[in-house]
Amino acid sequence: MYGRPRPRRTAVGLGAAVLAAAVLAVTVTETTVDAAPGSPVNAAADRPATVPDRPATAAERHGWGSPLPEWSDEFDYGSETGPAVPDRDKWRLAGGGPGKCWPGHSGNGRRCDANTRVVGGVLRMTGEADGDTGWLASPYGRQYGRWEARVRSRATAPDNGRQYHPLLILWPDSDEHPEDGEYDYLENGAPGEQCAEAFLHYPHPESVPVQQEFVRKCGVDLSQWHNVAVEWTPHGLRGFIDGEEWFRFAGGANEDRDCIQCAPSMHQTIQLDNFHGDDLQSAVYEVDWARVYDLPDNESTG
């Protein structure tokens, strides 16, 4: 959702098959996982109210080591009274610089620098009713690695059926989608939903139907803080929520597409996307931190 416009992906499974007959063929596998009671995503209900809700990270649970400092941001600057522009050594701004805007997703509304600010420990994206919203992209691309961010989102106005979409994306450095793939390792149709969703796109020519995997994990209150991660290796993709694996895909090449993990270099984007134009339900998308990790040497090559 960063480069040129592409078809919306609002139908999956049998619904997608119906849509395909009328609009666009989509090749997709759907997986739904319910969070088990007592797991990190539901653990807040099982803990005393005095215990802070700090679920495990994938990095801690799986021993990823220390994050890369140049690529990672703790957002420990700015304040509510003095919002700061995100660190320009670590991020590319919407519109190309402070105070600027450019067209939003598929030409809907605008992505404006002013709608993304750091407010003392938190990156805050604001989606306004008029369609102006936030966007941020890392300047650092790589093939293979591990990315993790602590996020939450919420609506700030009554539901009118025109919601913003909060996302964490690995987007191809080439800006060539779908040819070079795309990994939306968190993408939801509205802020604060109760199910986390991801769309993992195979690299494939634009001339063939959309080739993607879709996964949903329910029992995750996205209005609360959760740690969302993706691991991309030469052997496949794995996704994590609060340190627990929730998807795993590998291979899948056929006459229409390359293997799902065979994309070239990508970079992180953080987006609160406008799918409707104007008259949206206003929303806020917040990021506590965003971290990037190297793979071990024995995992970084095929």
Coordinates of C-alpha atoms in Angstrom, one line a residue:
M1 CA 0.0 0.0 0.0
Y2 CA 3.0 2.2 -0.5
G3 CA 3.6 2.3 -4.2
R4 CA 1.1 2.4 -7.1
P5 CA -2.6 1.6 -6.4
R6 CA -3.6 -2.0 -6.4
P7 CA -6.9 -3.9 -5.9
R8 CA -8.5 -3.8 -2.5
R9 CA -8.3 -7.1 -0.6
T10 CA -11.5 -7.1 1.4
A11 CA -12.6 -10.7 0.5
V12 CA -11.0 -14.0 1.3
G13 CA -11.8 -17.7 1.0
L14 CA -15.2 -18.4 -0.5
G15 CA -16.0 -14.7 -0.5
A16 CA -13.0 -14.1 -2.7
A17 CA -14.1 -16.7 -5.1
V18 CA -17.4 -14.9 -5.6
L19 CA -15.7 -11.6 -6.0
A20 CA -13.2 -13.1 -8.5
A21 CA -16.0 -14.0 -10.9
A22 CA -17.2 -10.3 -11.1
V23 CA -14.1 -8.2 -10.4
L24 CA -10.7 -9.8 -9.9
A25 CA -9.3 -13.3 -9.5
V26 CA -7.5 -13.8 -6.2
T27 CA -5.4 -16.8 -5.2
V28 CA -5.4 -16.8 -1.4
T29 CA -5.2 -19.2 1.5
E30 CA -7.0 -18.2 4.7
T31 CA -6.0 -19.3 8.2
T32 CA -7.8 -18.4 11.4
V33 CA -6.3 -19.0 14.8
D34 CA -8.1 -18.4 18.1
A35 CA -6.0 -17.2 21.0
A36 CA -6.0 -19.7 23.8
P37 CA -7.1 -18.5 27.3
G38 CA -4.1 -17.7 29.4
S39 CA -1.9 -17.1 26.3
P40 CA -0.1 -13.7 26.1
V41 CA -2.8 -12.1 24.0
N42 CA -5.4 -13.0 26.5
A43 CA -3.2 -12.9 29.6
A44 CA -4.5 -9.4 30.8
A45 CA -7.8 -11.0 31.9
D46 CA -5.9 -13.6 34.0
R47 CA -3.5 -11.2 35.8
P48 CA -4.0 -9.0 38.9
A49 CA -4.9 -5.5 37.9
T50 CA -1.7 -4.2 39.6
V51 CA 0.5 -6.1 37.2
P52 CA 1.5 -4.1 34.1
D53 CA 0.5 -5.6 30.8
R54 CA 3.9 -6.2 29.2
P55 CA 3.6 -9.3 27.0
A56 CA 6.8 -11.0 25.8
T57 CA 8.5 -9.9 22.6
A58 CA 9.5 -12.4 19.9
A59 CA 13.1 -11.1 20.3
E60 CA 13.1 -12.0 24.0
R61 CA 11.4 -15.3 23.6
H62 CA 13.4 -16.5 20.6
G63 CA 16.8 -15.0 21.4
W64 CA 17.2 -12.5 18.6
G65 CA 19.8 -10.6 20.4
S66 CA 20.1 -6.8 20.4
P67 CA 18.3 -4.6 17.8
L68 CA 20.3 -2.7 15.2
P69 CA 20.5 0.8 16.7
E70 CA 20.7 2.7 13.3
W71 CA 17.6 0.8 12.0
S72 CA 15.5 0.9 15.3
D73 CA 13.7 3.6 17.1
E74 CA 12.5 3.7 20.7
F75 CA 10.6 7.0 20.1
D76 CA 11.9 8.3 23.4
Y77 CA 11.9 12.0 22.3
G78 CA 9.3 14.7 21.8
S79 CA 6.4 15.3 24.2
E80 CA 2.6 16.0 24.3
T81 CA 3.3 19.7 24.5
G82 CA 6.2 19.6 22.1
P83 CA 5.6 16.9 19.4
A84 CA 8.7 16.0 17.4
V85 CA 9.2 15.1 13.8
P86 CA 10.4 11.4 13.6
D87 CA 14.2 11.0 13.5
R88 CA 15.1 11.8 9.9
D89 CA 18.2 9.6 10.1
K90 CA 15.8 6.7 10.6
W91 CA 12.6 7.6 8.7
R92 CA 11.4 9.0 5.4
L93 CA 8.5 11.4 6.0
A94 CA 5.2 11.6 4.2
G95 CA 5.3 14.3 1.5
G96 CA 9.1 14.1 1.5
G97 CA 9.6 16.5 4.4
P98 CA 8.2 18.5 7.3
G99 CA 4.9 20.2 6.6
K100 CA 4.3 18.4 3.3
C101 CA 1.7 15.9 2.0
W102 CA 1.3 13.6 -1.0
P103 CA -1.7 11.5 -2.2
G104 CA -2.9 8.8 0.0
H105 CA -3.5 5.1 -0.6
S106 CA -5.0 4.7 -4.1
G107 CA -5.5 8.5 -4.2
N108 CA -7.7 8.5 -1.2
G109 CA -7.1 11.6 1.0
R110 CA -3.5 12.6 1.7
R111 CA -0.5 11.3 3.7
C112 CA 0.8 14.3 5.6
D113 CA 4.0 14.6 7.6
A114 CA 2.1 16.6 10.3
N115 CA -0.1 13.6 11.0
T116 CA 2.9 11.6 12.3
R117 CA 4.6 12.9 15.4
V118 CA 6.6 11.5 18.4
V119 CA 5.1 12.6 21.7
G120 CA 7.4 11.5 24.4
G121 CA 7.9 7.7 24.2
V122 CA 5.2 7.1 21.5
L123 CA 4.9 7.6 17.7
R124 CA 1.4 8.8 17.0
M125 CA -0.3 8.7 13.7
T126 CA -3.6 10.6 13.4
G127 CA -6.2 9.8 10.8
E128 CA -8.6 12.8 10.4
A129 CA -12.2 12.8 9.3
D130 CA -11.2 14.8 6.1
G131 CA -8.9 11.9 5.0
D132 CA -5.5 13.3 6.0
T133 CA -3.5 10.7 7.7
G134 CA 0.0 9.5 8.7
W135 CA 2.7 7.4 7.0
L136 CA 6.4 6.6 7.8
A137 CA 9.0 4.5 6.0
S138 CA 12.5 3.3 6.9
P139 CA 15.3 4.3 4.5
Y140 CA 17.0 1.0 5.3
G141 CA 16.2 -2.0 3.1
R142 CA 17.5 -5.5 3.3
Q143 CA 16.7 -9.0 2.1
Y144 CA 16.0 -11.2 5.2
G145 CA 15.9 -10.1 8.8
R146 CA 13.6 -9.7 11.7
W147 CA 11.3 -6.7 12.5
E148 CA 9.2 -6.1 15.6
A149 CA 7.0 -3.2 16.7
R150 CA 4.8 -2.5 19.8
V151 CA 1.5 -1.1 18.5
R152 CA -2.1 -0.2 19.4
S153 CA -4.9 1.6 17.6
R154 CA -8.3 3.1 18.4
A155 CA -11.1 5.1 16.8
T156 CA -11.7 8.6 18.1
A157 CA -15.2 9.1 16.7
P158 CA -18.4 7.2 16.3
D159 CA -18.4 4.3 13.8
N160 CA -19.7 5.5 10.4
G161 CA -18.5 2.4 8.4
R162 CA -15.5 4.3 6.9
Q163 CA -12.6 3.3 9.0
Y164 CA -8.8 3.7 8.7
H165 CA -6.6 0.7 8.2
P166 CA -3.5 0.3 10.5
L167 CA -0.6 -1.5 9.0
L168 CA 3.0 -2.8 9.5
I169 CA 4.5 -3.6 6.1
L170 CA 7.7 -4.8 4.5
W171 CA 7.6 -3.0 1.2
P172 CA 9.9 -3.7 -1.8
D173 CA 12.8 -1.2 -2.1
S174 CA 12.1 -1.2 -5.9
D175 CA 8.5 0.0 -5.3
E176 CA 7.5 -2.8 -7.8
H177 CA 4.4 -4.5 -6.5
P178 CA 3.3 -7.2 -7.1
E179 CA 6.5 -8.2 -9.0
D180 CA 8.7 -8.0 -5.9
G181 CA 6.1 -9.1 -3.3
E182 CA 5.0 -7.4 -0.1
Y183 CA 4.5 -8.6 3.4
D184 CA 1.7 -6.9 5.3
Y185 CA 2.5 -8.6 8.6
L186 CA -0.2 -6.6 10.3
E187 CA -3.2 -5.2 8.4
N188 CA -6.6 -4.5 9.8
G189 CA -9.7 -3.0 8.3
A190 CA -10.4 -0.8 11.4
P191 CA -8.5 0.4 14.4
G192 CA -8.9 -1.5 17.7
E193 CA -10.3 -4.7 16.2
Q194 CA -10.4 -8.0 18.1
C195 CA -8.6 -10.1 15.5
A196 CA -5.1 -9.4 14.1
E197 CA -4.8 -10.0 10.3
A198 CA -1.9 -10.3 7.9
F199 CA -1.6 -10.5 4.1
L200 CA 1.6 -12.0 2.7
H201 CA 2.1 -11.5 -1.0
Y202 CA 4.0 -13.7 -3.4
P203 CA 6.2 -12.0 -6.0
H204 CA 4.4 -12.4 -9.3
P205 CA 3.7 -10.6 -12.5
E206 CA 1.0 -7.9 -12.5
S207 CA -0.7 -9.8 -15.4
V208 CA -1.8 -12.8 -13.1
P209 CA -4.4 -12.8 -10.3
V210 CA -3.4 -11.6 -6.9
Q211 CA -1.3 -14.3 -5.2
Q212 CA -1.3 -14.0 -1.4
E213 CA -1.7 -15.8 2.0
F214 CA -4.2 -14.4 4.5
V215 CA -4.1 -15.2 8.2
R216 CA -6.3 -14.0 11.1
K217 CA -5.7 -14.5 14.8
C218 CA -8.7 -13.7 17.0
G219 CA -8.7 -12.9 20.7
V220 CA -6.3 -10.0 20.2
D221 CA -7.6 -6.6 21.4
L222 CA -5.7 -4.3 19.1
S223 CA -6.8 -1.3 21.1
Q224 CA -4.2 -2.5 23.7
W225 CA -0.5 -2.8 23.3
H226 CA 0.8 -5.8 21.4
N227 CA 4.2 -6.8 20.1
V228 CA 3.9 -7.7 16.4
A229 CA 6.9 -9.3 14.6
V230 CA 7.9 -10.9 11.3
E231 CA 11.0 -13.1 10.6
W232 CA 12.0 -13.4 7.0
T233 CA 14.7 -15.9 6.1
P234 CA 15.8 -17.7 2.9
H235 CA 13.6 -20.6 4.2
G236 CA 10.3 -18.8 4.8
L237 CA 8.3 -16.3 6.7
R238 CA 7.1 -16.5 10.4
G239 CA 4.9 -14.0 12.2
F240 CA 4.6 -13.5 16.0
I241 CA 2.2 -11.7 18.3
D242 CA 3.6 -11.2 21.9
G243 CA 6.3 -13.7 21.2
E244 CA 4.0 -16.5 20.0
E245 CA 4.1 -17.7 16.4
W246 CA 0.8 -17.1 14.6
F247 CA 1.8 -17.8 11.0
R248 CA 4.4 -19.6 9.0
F249 CA 4.7 -19.8 5.2
A250 CA 7.4 -21.1 2.9
G251 CA 7.8 -22.1 -0.8
G252 CA 4.6 -22.1 -2.8
A253 CA 6.1 -21.2 -6.2
N254 CA 4.2 -22.2 -9.3
E255 CA 3.7 -21.1 -12.9
D256 CA 2.3 -17.8 -11.8
R257 CA 4.5 -16.8 -8.8
D258 CA 7.9 -17.1 -7.1
C259 CA 8.2 -18.6 -3.7
I260 CA 6.7 -16.5 -0.9
Q261 CA 10.1 -15.8 0.7
C262 CA 11.9 -15.1 -2.6
A263 CA 11.3 -11.3 -2.7
P264 CA 14.2 -8.9 -3.1
S265 CA 15.2 -6.3 -0.5
M266 CA 12.4 -4.6 1.5
H267 CA 12.0 -1.9 4.1
Q268 CA 9.6 -1.2 7.0
T269 CA 6.6 1.1 6.6
I270 CA 4.1 2.1 9.3
Q271 CA 0.8 3.2 7.8
L272 CA -2.7 4.3 8.8
D273 CA -4.3 4.0 5.4
N274 CA -7.4 5.7 3.9
F275 CA -9.6 3.4 1.8
H276 CA -12.6 5.7 1.5
G277 CA -11.6 9.3 0.5
D278 CA -13.2 11.6 3.0
D279 CA -15.8 11.5 5.8
L280 CA -13.8 8.9 7.7
Q281 CA -14.1 7.8 11.3
S282 CA -11.1 9.6 12.8
A283 CA -8.5 7.3 14.5
V284 CA -5.1 7.1 16.2
Y285 CA -2.4 4.6 15.6
E286 CA 0.5 4.5 18.1
V287 CA 3.9 2.7 18.1
D288 CA 5.9 2.4 21.3
W289 CA 9.0 1.2 19.5
A290 CA 10.1 -0.3 16.2
R291 CA 13.1 -2.6 16.2
V292 CA 15.1 -4.5 13.5
Y293 CA 17.4 -7.5 14.1
D294 CA 20.0 -9.4 12.1
L295 CA 19.7 -13.0 11.3
P296 CA 22.4 -15.3 12.5
D297 CA 25.1 -15.9 9.8
N298 CA 23.9 -19.5 9.3
E299 CA 20.3 -18.3 8.5
S300 CA 21.0 -15.3 6.3
T301 CA 21.9 -17.4 3.2
G302 CA 20.0 -20.1 1.5

